[in-house]
mmCIF file of C-alpha atoms and ligand atoms in Angstrom:
data_model
loop_
_atom_site.group_PDB
_atom_site.id
_atom_site.type_symbol
_atom_site.label_atom_id
_atom_site.label_comp_id
_atom_site.label_asym_id
_atom_site.label_seq_id
_atom_site.Cartn_x
_atom_site.Cartn_y
_atom_site.Cartn_z
ATOM 1 C CA GLN A 604 -0.218 -0.079 0.107
ATOM 2 C CA ALA A 605 1.407 3.846 -0.625
ATOM 3 C CA LEU A 606 2.272 5.140 2.450
ATOM 4 C CA ASN A 607 2.340 9.037 3.148
ATOM 5 C CA ASP A 608 5.479 10.487 4.406
ATOM 6 C CA GLU A 609 6.187 11.361 7.839
ATOM 7 C CA ILE A 610 7.091 14.592 7.733
ATOM 8 C CA CYS A 611 5.814 17.406 6.921
ATOM 9 C CA GLU A 612 7.171 18.600 2.943
ATOM 10 C CA ILE A 613 7.773 22.330 3.790
ATOM 11 C CA CYS A 614 9.164 22.804 7.131
ATOM 12 C CA GLU A 615 10.478 18.862 7.470
ATOM 13 C CA VAL A 616 9.257 18.392 11.047
ATOM 14 C CA TRP A 617 7.533 15.851 12.389
ATOM 15 C CA THR A 618 4.550 16.704 14.811
ATOM 16 C CA ALA A 619 2.047 14.929 16.303
ATOM 17 C CA GLU A 620 -0.804 17.178 15.362
ATOM 18 C CA SER A 621 -2.743 16.514 12.342
ATOM 19 C CA LEU A 622 -0.746 16.745 9.070
ATOM 20 C CA PHE A 623 -2.714 17.212 5.563
ATOM 21 C CA PRO A 624 -2.323 13.851 2.975
ATOM 22 C CA CYS A 625 -2.142 14.726 -0.617
ATOM 23 C CA ARG A 626 -4.263 12.359 -2.770
ATOM 24 C CA VAL A 627 -1.952 12.149 -5.700
ATOM 25 C CA CYS A 628 1.986 12.046 -4.096
ATOM 26 C CA SER A 629 2.936 11.139 -0.907
ATOM 27 C CA ARG A 630 3.808 14.198 0.555
ATOM 28 C CA VAL A 631 2.161 15.721 3.663
ATOM 29 C CA TYR A 632 1.750 19.346 4.683
ATOM 30 C CA HIS A 633 0.674 21.505 8.110
ATOM 31 C CA ASP A 634 -2.218 23.681 7.330
ATOM 32 C CA GLY A 635 0.028 26.268 9.425
ATOM 33 C CA CYS A 636 2.975 25.872 6.832
ATOM 34 C CA LEU A 637 0.937 26.067 3.586
ATOM 35 C CA ARG A 638 -0.320 29.104 4.812
ATOM 36 C CA ARG A 639 3.028 30.624 5.491
ATOM 37 C CA MET A 640 3.910 29.596 2.074
ATOM 38 C CA GLY A 641 1.236 31.733 0.554
ATOM 39 C CA TYR A 642 -0.293 28.171 -0.761
ATOM 40 C CA LEU A 643 -3.564 29.024 1.086
ATOM 41 C CA GLN A 644 -5.533 31.557 0.419
ATOM 42 C CA ASN A 645 -8.273 32.442 2.946
ATOM 43 C CA ASP A 646 -11.088 30.442 1.832
ATOM 44 C CA SER A 647 -9.159 27.272 0.808
ATOM 45 C CA ALA A 648 -7.685 27.338 3.959
ATOM 46 C CA VAL A 649 -11.353 25.809 4.859
ATOM 47 C CA GLU A 650 -11.524 23.468 1.668
ATOM 48 C CA VAL A 651 -8.206 21.654 2.370
ATOM 49 C CA THR A 652 -9.019 20.909 5.913
ATOM 50 C CA GLU A 653 -12.553 20.071 4.805
ATOM 51 C CA THR A 654 -11.382 17.860 2.301
ATOM 52 C CA ALA A 655 -7.804 16.300 2.829
ATOM 53 C CA HIS A 656 -9.490 13.495 5.003
ATOM 54 C CA THR A 657 -12.613 12.803 3.181
ATOM 55 C CA GLU A 658 -12.784 10.791 -0.182
ATOM 56 C CA THR A 659 -12.414 13.669 -2.655
ATOM 57 C CA GLY A 660 -9.217 14.297 -1.006
ATOM 58 C CA TRP A 661 -6.535 17.183 -1.935
ATOM 59 C CA SER A 662 -4.206 17.928 -4.206
ATOM 60 C CA CYS A 663 -0.930 19.491 -3.104
ATOM 61 C CA TYR A 664 0.608 22.178 -5.149
ATOM 62 C CA TYR A 665 2.945 20.313 -7.020
ATOM 63 C CA CYS A 666 0.057 17.837 -8.049
ATOM 64 C CA ASP A 667 -2.587 20.439 -8.359
ATOM 65 C CA ASN A 668 -0.477 22.134 -11.579
ATOM 66 C CA LEU A 669 -0.625 19.941 -14.611
ATOM 67 C CA ASN A 670 1.281 22.490 -16.125
ATOM 68 C CA LEU A 671 4.547 21.158 -14.203
ATOM 69 C CA LEU A 672 4.310 17.837 -15.866
ATOM 70 C CA LEU A 673 5.560 19.633 -19.416
ATOM 71 C CA THR A 674 9.210 20.044 -20.252
ATOM 72 C CA GLU A 675 10.576 23.376 -20.655
ATOM 73 C CA GLU A 676 10.473 22.357 -24.412
ATOM 74 C CA GLU A 677 6.991 21.419 -24.350
ATOM 75 C CA MET A 678 6.145 24.553 -22.242
ATOM 76 C CA TYR A 679 7.912 26.920 -25.168
ATOM 77 C CA SER A 680 6.008 24.993 -27.725
ATOM 78 C CA LEU A 681 2.945 26.011 -25.778
ATOM 79 C CA MET A 682 3.364 29.212 -25.316
ATOM 80 C CA GLU A 683 4.393 29.688 -29.047
ATOM 81 C CA THR A 684 1.317 28.192 -30.022
ATOM 82 C CA LEU A 685 -1.016 30.691 -27.473
ATOM 83 C CA LYS A 686 1.122 33.532 -28.856
ATOM 84 C CA LEU A 687 0.318 32.565 -32.430
ATOM 85 C CA CYS A 688 -3.539 32.294 -31.541
ATOM 86 C CA LYS A 689 -3.733 35.825 -29.920
ATOM 87 C CA ILE A 690 -4.217 34.136 -26.466
ATOM 88 C CA ILE A 691 -2.912 36.312 -23.800
ATOM 89 C CA PRO A 692 -1.571 34.654 -20.727
ATOM 90 C CA GLU A 693 -3.662 35.117 -17.400
ATOM 91 C CA THR A 694 -6.877 36.071 -19.108
ATOM 92 C CA CYS A 695 -10.344 34.448 -18.965
ATOM 93 C CA LEU A 696 -11.593 32.799 -22.282
ATOM 94 C CA THR A 697 -15.039 32.851 -23.777
ATOM 95 C CA LEU A 698 -16.402 29.751 -26.051
ATOM 96 C CA ASP A 699 -15.349 32.264 -28.810
ATOM 97 C CA ASP A 700 -11.885 32.360 -27.789
ATOM 98 C CA PHE A 701 -11.874 28.653 -27.057
ATOM 99 C CA LEU A 702 -13.168 27.519 -30.087
ATOM 100 C CA HIS A 703 -11.280 29.907 -31.964
ATOM 101 C CA TYR A 704 -8.253 28.799 -30.804
ATOM 102 C CA LYS A 705 -9.501 24.787 -31.017
ATOM 103 C CA HIS A 706 -9.856 25.839 -34.773
ATOM 104 C CA LEU A 707 -6.642 27.089 -35.408
ATOM 105 C CA VAL A 708 -4.279 24.645 -33.328
ATOM 106 C CA HIS A 709 -6.750 22.177 -35.554
ATOM 107 C CA LYS A 710 -5.792 23.581 -39.100
ATOM 108 C CA GLN A 711 -2.213 24.146 -38.128
ATOM 109 C CA GLN A 712 -1.962 20.169 -37.544
ATOM 110 C CA PHE A 713 -4.232 18.513 -39.917
ATOM 111 C CA GLU A 714 -3.932 21.502 -42.356
ATOM 112 C CA ARG A 715 -7.855 21.168 -42.748
ATOM 113 C CA PRO A 716 -10.749 22.823 -40.856
ATOM 114 C CA MET A 717 -12.537 21.070 -37.620
ATOM 115 C CA ALA A 718 -15.498 19.057 -38.309
ATOM 116 C CA GLU A 719 -18.626 19.584 -37.172
ATOM 117 C CA GLU A 720 -18.494 16.844 -34.758
ATOM 118 C CA GLN A 721 -15.111 18.196 -33.483
ATOM 119 C CA GLU A 722 -16.635 21.396 -32.842
ATOM 120 C CA GLU A 723 -19.199 19.946 -30.676
ATOM 121 C CA ARG A 724 -16.598 18.193 -28.565
ATOM 122 C CA ALA A 725 -14.824 21.229 -28.128
ATOM 123 C CA ALA A 726 -17.926 23.017 -27.237
ATOM 124 C CA LEU A 727 -18.750 19.910 -24.584
ATOM 125 C CA GLN A 728 -14.993 20.489 -23.144
ATOM 126 C CA PHE A 729 -15.301 24.201 -22.817
ATOM 127 C CA SER A 730 -18.560 23.783 -20.571
ATOM 128 C CA ALA A 731 -16.570 21.062 -18.403
ATOM 129 C CA LEU A 732 -14.102 23.339 -17.865
ATOM 130 C CA ASP A 733 -16.601 25.971 -16.669
ATOM 131 C CA PRO A 734 -18.604 23.886 -14.175
ATOM 132 C CA ASP A 735 -20.310 27.160 -12.259
ATOM 133 C CA LYS A 736 -21.541 28.257 -16.175
ATOM 134 C CA LYS A 737 -20.129 31.912 -15.879
ATOM 135 C CA GLY A 738 -19.447 31.726 -19.637
ATOM 136 C CA HIS A 739 -15.820 32.277 -19.085
ATOM 137 C CA ILE A 740 -13.058 29.468 -18.222
ATOM 138 C CA GLU A 741 -10.273 30.488 -15.651
ATOM 139 C CA TRP A 742 -6.779 30.711 -17.127
ATOM 140 C CA HIS A 743 -5.125 28.210 -15.207
ATOM 141 C CA ASP A 744 -8.178 26.006 -16.001
ATOM 142 C CA PHE A 745 -7.487 26.541 -19.605
ATOM 143 C CA LEU A 746 -3.736 26.030 -19.264
ATOM 144 C CA SER A 747 -4.009 22.701 -17.360
ATOM 145 C CA HIS A 748 -6.568 21.131 -20.387
ATOM 146 C CA GLU A 749 -3.808 22.599 -22.774
ATOM 147 C CA SER A 750 -1.417 20.758 -20.819
ATOM 148 C CA ILE A 751 -3.086 17.538 -20.523
ATOM 149 C CA GLN A 752 -3.671 18.045 -24.274
ATOM 150 C CA LEU A 753 0.175 18.238 -25.135
ATOM 151 C CA LEU A 754 1.081 15.403 -22.895
ATOM 152 C CA GLN A 755 -1.115 13.238 -25.493
ATOM 153 C CA LYS A 756 -0.651 14.530 -27.889
ATOM 154 C CA LEU A 757 3.690 14.472 -27.661
ATOM 155 C CA ARG A 758 4.302 11.595 -24.750
ATOM 156 C CA PRO A 759 4.129 7.989 -25.958
ATOM 157 C CA GLN A 760 1.552 6.382 -23.489
ATOM 158 C CA ASN A 761 4.497 4.630 -21.893
ATOM 159 C CA ALA A 762 5.855 7.690 -20.480
ATOM 160 C CA LEU A 763 2.655 8.726 -19.381
ATOM 161 C CA LEU A 764 2.424 5.560 -17.878
ATOM 162 C CA ARG A 765 5.655 6.442 -15.753
ATOM 163 C CA LEU A 766 4.093 9.974 -14.645
ATOM 164 C CA LEU A 767 1.239 7.606 -12.280
ATOM 165 C CA THR A 768 1.769 8.118 -8.989
ATOM 166 C CA ALA A 769 1.960 4.777 -6.478
ATOM 167 C CA LYS A 770 -1.441 5.989 -5.061
ATOM 168 C CA GLU A 771 -2.922 6.605 -8.760
ATOM 169 C CA ARG A 772 -1.765 2.987 -9.630
ATOM 170 C CA GLU A 773 -3.395 1.473 -6.661
ATOM 171 C CA ARG A 774 -6.394 3.315 -6.805
ATOM 172 C CA ALA A 775 -6.952 2.374 -10.505
ATOM 173 C CA ARG A 776 -5.832 -1.303 -9.725
ATOM 174 C CA ALA A 777 -8.885 -1.224 -7.003
ATOM 175 C CA ALA A 778 -11.261 0.342 -9.500
ATOM 176 C CA PHE A 779 -10.069 -2.866 -12.143
ATOM 177 C CA LEU A 780 -10.256 -5.116 -9.848
ATOM 178 C CA ALA A 781 -13.988 -4.179 -8.727
ATOM 179 C CA LEU A 782 -14.941 -4.325 -12.443
ATOM 180 C CA ASP A 783 -13.512 -8.036 -13.200
ATOM 181 C CA GLN A 784 -16.571 -9.353 -11.062
ATOM 182 C CA ASP A 785 -15.645 -12.935 -12.201
ATOM 183 C CA SER A 786 -11.667 -12.575 -11.514
ATOM 184 C CA ASP A 787 -10.709 -13.320 -14.587
ATOM 185 C CA GLY A 788 -8.315 -10.806 -15.154
ATOM 186 C CA PHE A 789 -10.305 -9.003 -17.941
ATOM 187 C CA ILE A 790 -13.230 -6.299 -17.971
ATOM 188 C CA GLY A 791 -15.658 -4.877 -21.033
ATOM 189 C CA GLU A 792 -14.784 -2.311 -23.006
ATOM 190 C CA GLY A 793 -17.701 -0.357 -22.396
ATOM 191 C CA GLU A 794 -16.781 -0.727 -18.522
ATOM 192 C CA CYS A 795 -13.199 0.362 -19.364
ATOM 193 C CA HIS A 796 -14.279 3.516 -20.781
ATOM 194 C CA ARG A 797 -16.795 4.329 -18.401
ATOM 195 C CA ALA A 798 -14.523 4.544 -15.282
ATOM 196 C CA ARG A 799 -12.576 7.273 -17.595
ATOM 197 C CA HIS A 800 -15.493 9.549 -16.116
ATOM 198 C CA ALA A 801 -14.684 7.696 -12.287
ATOM 199 C CA TRP A 802 -11.244 9.435 -11.572
ATOM 200 C CA PHE A 803 -12.653 12.961 -11.281
ATOM 201 C CA ARG A 804 -13.304 13.537 -7.601
ATOM 202 C CA LYS A 805 -14.524 17.027 -7.350
ATOM 203 C CA HIS A 806 -15.395 19.113 -4.133
ATOM 204 C CA GLN A 807 -18.745 19.950 -3.812
ATOM 205 C CA LYS A 808 -19.869 23.481 -3.695
ATOM 206 C CA GLU A 809 -22.720 24.905 -1.882
ATOM 207 C CA THR A 810 -24.688 25.245 -4.971
ATOM 208 C CA PRO A 811 -25.330 21.710 -6.410
ATOM 209 C CA SER A 812 -27.381 22.266 -9.920
ATOM 210 C CA CYS A 813 -24.098 23.575 -11.133
ATOM 211 C CA SER A 814 -21.356 21.386 -10.475
ATOM 212 C CA VAL A 815 -20.432 18.433 -12.605
ATOM 213 C CA SER A 816 -20.944 15.357 -10.125
ATOM 214 C CA ILE A 817 -18.393 12.747 -10.434
ATOM 215 C CA SER A 818 -20.725 10.027 -11.995
ATOM 216 C CA HIS A 819 -22.598 12.426 -14.342
ATOM 217 C CA VAL A 820 -21.698 10.943 -18.009
ATOM 218 C CA GLY A 821 -23.274 12.469 -20.812
ATOM 219 C CA PRO A 822 -23.879 15.915 -21.925
ATOM 220 C CA MET A 823 -22.815 17.783 -19.476
ATOM 221 C CA SER A 824 -26.142 19.982 -18.504
ATOM 222 C CA GLU A 825 -29.083 21.444 -19.815
ATOM 223 C CA SER A 826 -27.618 24.668 -19.977
ATOM 224 C CA SER A 827 -24.707 24.059 -21.842
ATOM 225 C CA PRO A 828 -24.025 25.496 -25.340
ATOM 226 C CA VAL A 829 -24.481 22.064 -27.530
ATOM 227 C CA SER A 830 -26.546 20.041 -25.924
ATOM 228 C CA SER A 831 -29.649 22.700 -25.430
ATOM 229 C CA GLY A 832 -32.273 22.035 -28.138
ATOM 230 C CA SER A 833 -31.494 18.498 -28.783
ATOM 231 C CA GLY A 834 -30.085 15.549 -27.551
ATOM 232 C CA LYS A 835 -27.708 15.995 -30.486
ATOM 233 C CA SER A 836 -24.603 15.228 -28.895
ATOM 234 C CA GLN A 837 -25.643 11.927 -27.483
ATOM 235 C CA GLU A 838 -27.042 10.670 -30.961
ATOM 236 C CA LYS A 839 -23.816 11.391 -32.535
ATOM 237 C CA THR A 840 -22.032 8.124 -32.195
ATOM 238 C CA PRO A 841 -18.049 8.605 -31.500
ATOM 239 C CA PRO A 842 -15.647 8.297 -34.265
ATOM 240 C CA ALA A 843 -14.593 4.830 -35.085
ATOM 241 C CA PRO A 844 -12.271 3.780 -32.658
ATOM 242 C CA GLU A 845 -14.475 4.748 -29.652
ATOM 243 C CA ARG A 846 -17.426 2.153 -30.573
ATOM 244 C CA GLU A 847 -17.897 -0.326 -28.098
ATOM 245 C CA GLU A 848 -17.532 -3.983 -28.905
ATOM 246 C CA ALA A 849 -17.236 -6.885 -26.777
ATOM 247 C CA ARG A 850 -13.385 -6.670 -26.796
ATOM 248 C CA PRO A 851 -12.250 -7.715 -23.395
ATOM 249 C CA VAL A 852 -9.507 -5.181 -21.712
ATOM 250 C CA ASP A 853 -6.832 -6.323 -19.783
ATOM 251 C CA TRP A 854 -5.338 -4.730 -16.741
ATOM 252 C CA PRO A 855 -2.371 -3.140 -18.745
ATOM 253 C CA GLY A 856 -4.953 -2.010 -21.390
ATOM 254 C CA PHE A 857 -7.145 -0.893 -18.883
ATOM 255 C CA LEU A 858 -4.470 1.442 -17.657
ATOM 256 C CA ARG A 859 -3.558 3.056 -20.703
ATOM 257 C CA GLU A 860 -6.981 3.712 -21.605
ATOM 258 C CA ASN A 861 -7.486 5.386 -18.441
ATOM 259 C CA VAL A 862 -4.137 6.790 -18.025
ATOM 260 C CA ALA A 863 -4.643 10.599 -19.527
ATOM 261 C CA TYR A 864 -7.770 10.928 -17.119
ATOM 262 C CA ILE A 865 -5.882 9.752 -14.066
ATOM 263 C CA LEU A 866 -3.549 12.461 -14.777
ATOM 264 C CA ALA A 867 -6.213 15.054 -15.914
ATOM 265 C CA ALA A 868 -8.255 14.649 -12.698
ATOM 266 C CA ARG A 869 -5.360 15.787 -10.245
ATOM 267 C CA PRO A 870 -6.325 19.343 -10.131
ATOM 268 C CA ASN A 871 -8.570 20.433 -6.957
ATOM 269 C CA SER A 872 -10.212 22.971 -9.298
ATOM 270 C CA ALA A 873 -14.015 21.962 -10.195
ATOM 271 C CA ALA A 874 -13.298 22.102 -13.607
ATOM 272 C CA LEU A 875 -13.003 18.730 -15.962
ATOM 273 C CA HIS A 876 -9.553 19.362 -17.515
ATOM 274 C CA LEU A 877 -10.393 16.545 -20.017
ATOM 275 C CA GLN A 878 -13.563 15.668 -20.609
ATOM 276 C CA PRO A 879 -14.149 11.795 -21.738
ATOM 277 C CA PRO A 880 -16.253 10.907 -24.850
ATOM 278 C CA ALA A 881 -19.968 10.461 -23.972
HETATM 279 ZN ZN1 LIG B 1184 5.376 22.120 8.741
HETATM 280 ZN ZN1 LIG B 1185 0.920 15.826 -4.502
#
């Protein structure tokens, strides 16, 4: 079983008072130390103390920031793309900004415009990044999303698997074993795909109607820009590789299929940084 460190990451002191464990890595922290270093703003202090010891858990400042997973070169290439697409760092993005950006990136990579279906996926991703339906997405959520997208694009799957921590592997293993009810080492492909939604453990705000719940599968909500009017996004079957067949999935396959989503679920933010296909 993955063990937590015994001393606080910041002051390196052991004390009997309770330490807050990170849900991703083995680091533990004093809340006083987090506050002293400026990692806790006034109201997030309460959030940490409330969630760190719950099922939801809390990610420390290393694990909360997906951007830190990028190498310097990858970061440079991301910043170049943002500059080309006239995205101003540290600002919020509206749906139009986001779609415009996605169009440009797509054109750059594939030298043809985005298909209607891809645009719908992008719009769904936007609403997943805007759980409170403010009509814009925060810069750090956008950056986390783009970071995980870039990792998916640039790194081989084995390299992504190496990013998983002992805790993440343990949780994935438990999820796989729970799905493998007859213990033959295989689960259905559908179950494997549905699991991609299950990694996101988000802190529930007091306004339950607009937060994305962990178990939420399918179109984001009535008010999301693409699902309004018709059930279009649900009728559309995903592209060929996503089609469900009865192909059994073993443990390594399960981990490969889910690794990007497990990583994307690290940040504490209520946003969903990588929306799994419905
Ligand atoms: Zn400390
Ligand atoms: Zn951590």
